[in-house]
PDB file of C-alpha atoms and ligand atoms in Angstrom:
ATOM      1  CA  MET A  15     -37.082   4.716  28.824  1.00 62.00           C
ATOM      2  CA  ASN A  16     -38.873   3.154  25.918  1.00 65.00           C
ATOM      3  CA  ILE A  17     -36.320   2.013  23.317  1.00 67.00           C
ATOM      4  CA  LYS A  18     -38.779   0.115  21.139  1.00 75.00           C
ATOM      5  CA  LEU A  19     -38.539   1.470  17.594  1.00 73.00           C
ATOM      6  CA  SER A  20     -41.419   1.671  15.172  1.00 83.00           C
ATOM      7  CA  ARG A  21     -41.237  -0.261  11.930  1.00 84.00           C
ATOM      8  CA  GLN A  22     -40.553   2.945  10.039  1.00 84.00           C
ATOM      9  CA  LYS A  23     -37.619   3.892  12.253  1.00 84.00           C
ATOM     10  CA  TRP A  24     -36.126   0.444  11.778  1.00 81.00           C
ATOM     11  CA  TYR A  25     -36.429   0.977   8.058  1.00 87.00           C
ATOM     12  CA  TYR A  26     -34.527   4.275   8.202  1.00 88.00           C
ATOM     13  CA  LEU A  27     -31.888   2.754  10.437  1.00 86.00           C
ATOM     14  CA  LEU A  28     -31.392  -0.064   7.944  1.00 88.00           C
ATOM     15  CA  LEU A  29     -31.110   2.379   5.042  1.00 88.00           C
ATOM     16  CA  PHE A  30     -28.530   4.368   6.950  1.00 88.00           C
ATOM     17  CA  LEU A  31     -26.435   1.267   7.675  1.00 86.00           C
ATOM     18  CA  LEU A  32     -26.615   0.198   4.043  1.00 85.00           C
ATOM     19  CA  PHE A  33     -25.431   3.659   3.085  1.00 84.00           C
ATOM     20  CA  LEU A  34     -22.398   3.348   5.376  1.00 79.00           C
ATOM     21  CA  VAL A  35     -21.498  -0.079   4.006  1.00 78.00           C
ATOM     22  CA  ALA A  36     -21.839   1.152   0.423  1.00 76.00           C
ATOM     23  CA  CYS A  37     -19.537   4.115   1.053  1.00 70.00           C
ATOM     24  CA  GLU A  38     -16.830   1.957   2.528  1.00 65.00           C
ATOM     25  CA  LYS A  39     -16.947  -0.389  -0.420  1.00 59.00           C
ATOM     26  CA  VAL A  40     -16.473   2.382  -2.978  1.00 57.00           C
ATOM     27  CA  GLU A  41     -13.458   3.726  -1.112  1.00 55.00           C
ATOM     28  CA  TYR A  42     -11.902   0.271  -0.999  1.00 52.00           C
ATOM     29  CA  GLU A  43     -12.441  -0.470  -4.684  1.00 52.00           C
ATOM     30  CA  GLN A  44     -10.621   2.671  -5.742  1.00 56.00           C
ATOM     31  CA  VAL A  45      -7.272   1.407  -4.484  1.00 59.00           C
ATOM     32  CA  VAL A  46      -7.507  -2.268  -5.359  1.00 64.00           C
ATOM     33  CA  ILE A  47      -4.768  -3.648  -7.637  1.00 70.00           C
ATOM     34  CA  PRO A  48      -4.974  -6.687  -9.940  1.00 68.00           C
ATOM     35  CA  ASP A  49      -4.550 -10.045  -8.233  1.00 74.00           C
ATOM     36  CA  THR A  50      -1.597 -11.202 -10.321  1.00 84.00           C
ATOM     37  CA  ASP A  51       2.084 -11.910  -9.731  1.00 90.00           C
ATOM     38  CA  LEU A  52       4.084  -8.708  -9.715  1.00 94.00           C
ATOM     39  CA  SER A  53       7.426  -8.288 -11.467  1.00 96.00           C
ATOM     40  CA  TYR A  54      10.228  -6.442  -9.717  1.00 98.00           C
ATOM     41  CA  SER A  55      11.618  -5.012 -12.951  1.00 97.00           C
ATOM     42  CA  LEU A  56       8.239  -4.134 -14.519  1.00 96.00           C
ATOM     43  CA  ASP A  57       6.120  -3.126 -11.516  1.00 96.00           C
ATOM     44  CA  ILE A  58       8.397  -2.101  -8.653  1.00 98.00           C
ATOM     45  CA  GLN A  59      11.562  -0.594 -10.156  1.00 98.00           C
ATOM     46  CA  PRO A  60       9.532   1.908 -12.251  1.00 98.00           C
ATOM     47  CA  ILE A  61       8.113   3.273  -8.970  1.00 98.00           C
ATOM     48  CA  PHE A  62      11.663   3.771  -7.680  1.00 98.00           C
ATOM     49  CA  ASP A  63      12.747   5.383 -10.978  1.00 98.00           C
ATOM     50  CA  ASP A  64       9.802   7.733 -10.845  1.00 98.00           C
ATOM     51  CA  LYS A  65       9.607   8.543  -7.112  1.00 98.00           C
ATOM     52  CA  CYS A  66      12.872   7.648  -5.376  1.00 98.00           C
ATOM     53  CA  THR A  67      16.072   7.883  -7.416  1.00 97.00           C
ATOM     54  CA  SER A  68      16.126  11.686  -7.344  1.00 96.00           C
ATOM     55  CA  CYS A  69      17.009  11.434  -3.650  1.00 97.00           C
ATOM     56  CA  HIS A  70      18.556   7.959  -3.685  1.00 97.00           C
ATOM     57  CA  PRO A  71      21.134   8.077  -6.527  1.00 95.00           C
ATOM     58  CA  PRO A  72      24.204   5.795  -6.900  1.00 93.00           C
ATOM     59  CA  THR A  73      26.475   8.441  -5.449  1.00 92.00           C
ATOM     60  CA  LYS A  74      25.183   8.536  -1.877  1.00 84.00           C
ATOM     61  CA  GLY A  75      23.774   6.117   0.711  1.00 93.00           C
ATOM     62  CA  LEU A  76      20.907   3.985  -0.522  1.00 97.00           C
ATOM     63  CA  ASP A  77      21.023   3.492  -4.337  1.00 98.00           C
ATOM     64  CA  LEU A  78      17.594   2.766  -5.840  1.00 98.00           C
ATOM     65  CA  ASN A  79      18.649   2.727  -9.508  1.00 97.00           C
ATOM     66  CA  GLU A  80      17.848  -0.487 -11.356  1.00 96.00           C
ATOM     67  CA  GLN A  81      21.409  -1.882 -11.366  1.00 96.00           C
ATOM     68  CA  ASN A  82      21.619  -1.866  -7.564  1.00 97.00           C
ATOM     69  CA  SER A  83      18.211  -1.349  -5.959  1.00 98.00           C
ATOM     70  CA  TYR A  84      17.376  -4.991  -5.287  1.00 98.00           C
ATOM     71  CA  ASP A  85      20.693  -5.735  -3.571  1.00 98.00           C
ATOM     72  CA  GLU A  86      20.475  -2.499  -1.614  1.00 98.00           C
ATOM     73  CA  LEU A  87      16.982  -3.276  -0.288  1.00 98.00           C
ATOM     74  CA  VAL A  88      17.138  -7.071   0.152  1.00 98.00           C
ATOM     75  CA  PRO A  89      17.925  -8.141   2.846  1.00 97.00           C
ATOM     76  CA  ALA A  90      18.800  -4.840   4.557  1.00 97.00           C
ATOM     77  CA  TYR A  91      15.267  -3.373   4.447  1.00 98.00           C
ATOM     78  CA  VAL A  92      13.058  -6.282   3.403  1.00 98.00           C
ATOM     79  CA  THR A  93      13.469 -10.082   3.349  1.00 98.00           C
ATOM     80  CA  VAL A  94      11.635 -13.174   2.141  1.00 97.00           C
ATOM     81  CA  ALA A  95      10.540 -13.708   5.763  1.00 98.00           C
ATOM     82  CA  ASP A  96       8.638 -10.397   5.626  1.00 98.00           C
ATOM     83  CA  SER A  97       6.186 -11.987   3.169  1.00 97.00           C
ATOM     84  CA  ALA A  98       4.267 -13.264   6.200  1.00 97.00           C
ATOM     85  CA  ASN A  99       3.856  -9.719   7.493  1.00 98.00           C
ATOM     86  CA  PRO A 100       4.707  -7.141   4.793  1.00 97.00           C
ATOM     87  CA  LYS A 101       3.600  -4.213   6.948  1.00 97.00           C
ATOM     88  CA  GLY A 102       6.266  -5.057   9.504  1.00 98.00           C
ATOM     89  CA  SER A 103       9.142  -4.715   7.016  1.00 98.00           C
ATOM     90  CA  GLN A 104      11.564  -1.783   7.189  1.00 98.00           C
ATOM     91  CA  LEU A 105      10.800  -0.894   3.578  1.00 98.00           C
ATOM     92  CA  TYR A 106       7.029  -0.819   4.086  1.00 98.00           C
ATOM     93  CA  MET A 107       7.367   1.238   7.268  1.00 98.00           C
ATOM     94  CA  LYS A 108       9.748   3.650   5.559  1.00 98.00           C
ATOM     95  CA  ILE A 109       7.521   4.346   2.549  1.00 98.00           C
ATOM     96  CA  ASN A 110       4.488   4.735   4.831  1.00 97.00           C
ATOM     97  CA  GLY A 111       6.286   6.829   7.439  1.00 97.00           C
ATOM     98  CA  SER A 112       5.759  10.580   7.709  1.00 96.00           C
ATOM     99  CA  SER A 113       8.931  11.569   5.804  1.00 96.00           C
ATOM    100  CA  HIS A 114       8.201   9.301   2.821  1.00 97.00           C
ATOM    101  CA  SER A 115       4.454   8.682   2.672  1.00 97.00           C
ATOM    102  CA  PRO A 116       3.622  11.668   0.402  1.00 97.00           C
ATOM    103  CA  ARG A 117       6.148  10.419  -2.205  1.00 97.00           C
ATOM    104  CA  THR A 118       4.037   7.485  -3.403  1.00 97.00           C
ATOM    105  CA  THR A 119       0.375   6.951  -4.282  1.00 96.00           C
ATOM    106  CA  ASP A 120      -1.841   4.400  -2.525  1.00 95.00           C
ATOM    107  CA  ILE A 121      -1.619   2.132  -5.558  1.00 95.00           C
ATOM    108  CA  GLU A 122       2.192   2.279  -5.525  1.00 96.00           C
ATOM    109  CA  LYS A 123       2.254   1.490  -1.806  1.00 97.00           C
ATOM    110  CA  GLN A 124      -0.087  -1.443  -2.394  1.00 96.00           C
ATOM    111  CA  LYS A 125       2.099  -2.764  -5.203  1.00 96.00           C
ATOM    112  CA  ILE A 126       5.179  -2.717  -3.001  1.00 97.00           C
ATOM    113  CA  GLU A 127       3.240  -4.378  -0.169  1.00 97.00           C
ATOM    114  CA  LYS A 128       2.008  -7.072  -2.546  1.00 96.00           C
ATOM    115  CA  TRP A 129       5.474  -7.659  -3.967  1.00 97.00           C
ATOM    116  CA  ILE A 130       6.703  -8.198  -0.393  1.00 97.00           C
ATOM    117  CA  SER A 131       3.814 -10.594   0.324  1.00 96.00           C
ATOM    118  CA  GLN A 132       4.825 -12.529  -2.802  1.00 96.00           C
ATOM    119  CA  GLY A 133       8.271 -13.141  -1.292  1.00 97.00           C
ATOM    120  CA  VAL A 134      10.305 -10.210  -2.719  1.00 98.00           C
ATOM    121  CA  PRO A 135      11.044 -11.955  -6.068  1.00 97.00           C
ATOM    122  CA  ASN A 136      13.878 -10.496  -8.177  1.00 97.00           C
ATOM    123  CA  ASN A 137      12.019 -11.087 -11.439  1.00 96.00           C
TER     124      ASN A 137
HETATM  125  C1  LIG B 230      12.866  14.040  -1.242  1.00 72.66           C
HETATM  126  C2  LIG B 230      13.928  13.081  -1.085  1.00 72.66           C
HETATM  127  C3  LIG B 230      13.559  11.609  -0.940  1.00 72.66           C
HETATM  128  C4  LIG B 230      12.762  10.860  -1.751  1.00 72.66           C
HETATM  129  C5  LIG B 230      12.003  11.282  -2.993  1.00 72.66           C
HETATM  130  C6  LIG B 230      12.822   9.507  -1.232  1.00 72.66           C
HETATM  131  N1  LIG B 230      13.625   9.457  -0.131  1.00 72.66           N
HETATM  132 FE1  LIG B 230      14.096   7.793   0.951  1.00 72.66          FE
HETATM  133  N2  LIG B 230      15.189   8.916   2.201  1.00 72.66           N
HETATM  134  C7  LIG B 230      15.428  10.265   2.087  1.00 72.66           C
HETATM  135  C8  LIG B 230      16.246  10.697   3.211  1.00 72.66           C
HETATM  136  C9  LIG B 230      16.689  12.120   3.465  1.00 72.66           C
HETATM  137  C10 LIG B 230      16.488   9.557   3.998  1.00 72.66           C
HETATM  138  C11 LIG B 230      17.261   9.464   5.314  1.00 72.66           C
HETATM  139  C12 LIG B 230      16.409   9.989   6.436  1.00 72.66           C
HETATM  140  C13 LIG B 230      15.161   9.152   6.645  1.00 72.66           C
HETATM  141  O1  LIG B 230      15.290   7.969   6.976  1.00 72.66           O
HETATM  142  O2  LIG B 230      14.051   9.671   6.458  1.00 72.66           O
HETATM  143  C14 LIG B 230      15.827   8.457   3.325  1.00 72.66           C
HETATM  144  C15 LIG B 230      15.874   7.160   3.785  1.00 72.66           C
HETATM  145  C16 LIG B 230      15.317   6.073   3.134  1.00 72.66           C
HETATM  146  C17 LIG B 230      15.452   4.707   3.567  1.00 72.66           C
HETATM  147  C18 LIG B 230      16.228   4.219   4.767  1.00 72.66           C
HETATM  148  C19 LIG B 230      17.704   4.105   4.374  1.00 72.66           C
HETATM  149  C20 LIG B 230      18.482   5.292   4.791  1.00 72.66           C
HETATM  150  O3  LIG B 230      19.312   5.769   3.971  1.00 72.66           O
HETATM  151  O4  LIG B 230      18.335   5.740   5.928  1.00 72.66           O
HETATM  152  C21 LIG B 230      14.760   3.942   2.683  1.00 72.66           C
HETATM  153  C22 LIG B 230      14.616   2.418   2.704  1.00 72.66           C
HETATM  154  C23 LIG B 230      14.195   4.840   1.700  1.00 72.66           C
HETATM  155  N3  LIG B 230      14.554   6.130   2.006  1.00 72.66           N
HETATM  156  C24 LIG B 230      13.435   4.438   0.646  1.00 72.66           C
HETATM  157  C25 LIG B 230      12.862   5.313  -0.276  1.00 72.66           C
HETATM  158  C26 LIG B 230      11.971   4.893  -1.325  1.00 72.66           C
HETATM  159  C27 LIG B 230      11.573   3.448  -1.606  1.00 72.66           C
HETATM  160  C28 LIG B 230      11.600   6.017  -1.983  1.00 72.66           C
HETATM  161  C29 LIG B 230      10.651   6.138  -3.142  1.00 72.66           C
HETATM  162  C30 LIG B 230       9.306   5.681  -2.882  1.00 72.66           C
HETATM  163  C31 LIG B 230      12.266   7.139  -1.361  1.00 72.66           C
HETATM  164  N4  LIG B 230      13.003   6.679  -0.322  1.00 72.66           N
HETATM  165  C32 LIG B 230      12.146   8.452  -1.775  1.00 72.66           C
HETATM  166  C33 LIG B 230      14.967  11.086   1.097  1.00 72.66           C
HETATM  167  C34 LIG B 230      14.102  10.724   0.091  1.00 72.66           C
END
């Protein structure tokens, strides 16, 4: 079999590969969050207030309201040690698991992951 490609075919192949690379880049950029230190009270708790406290109120089980959420989650579901591998934390796996994944947007998931990678600060 002759697998030698003509110059023109190489050109089309190159264009096609460039197209694939470009598509991937666009998808990635849509979910990127600013590279700054996150604040638990300003960036993370509002996600819980908006997406979690309806099912996790003070009255039963896990309480994600602002007075208690940090102590409820750290260290039971996420610890400083998880900063080395945020995706391995109980909290990350829970919010990305099938029962919880639809509750948060990609950006919200990324924020929580980043907060974990920053050492779960209570700031
Ligand atoms: C529609 C209701 C609902 C919402 C909204 C919800 N959860 Fe849950 N969550 C549950 C239920 C039910 C369980 C227990 C069963 C399970 O583990 O899926 C649970 C369990 C958990 C657990 C494990 C602790 C436990 O009690 O077993 C964590 C951690 C958790 N949720 C975090 C969150 C976070 C963070 C959010 C917001 C992003 C959230 N949940 C939003 C219903 C909800």
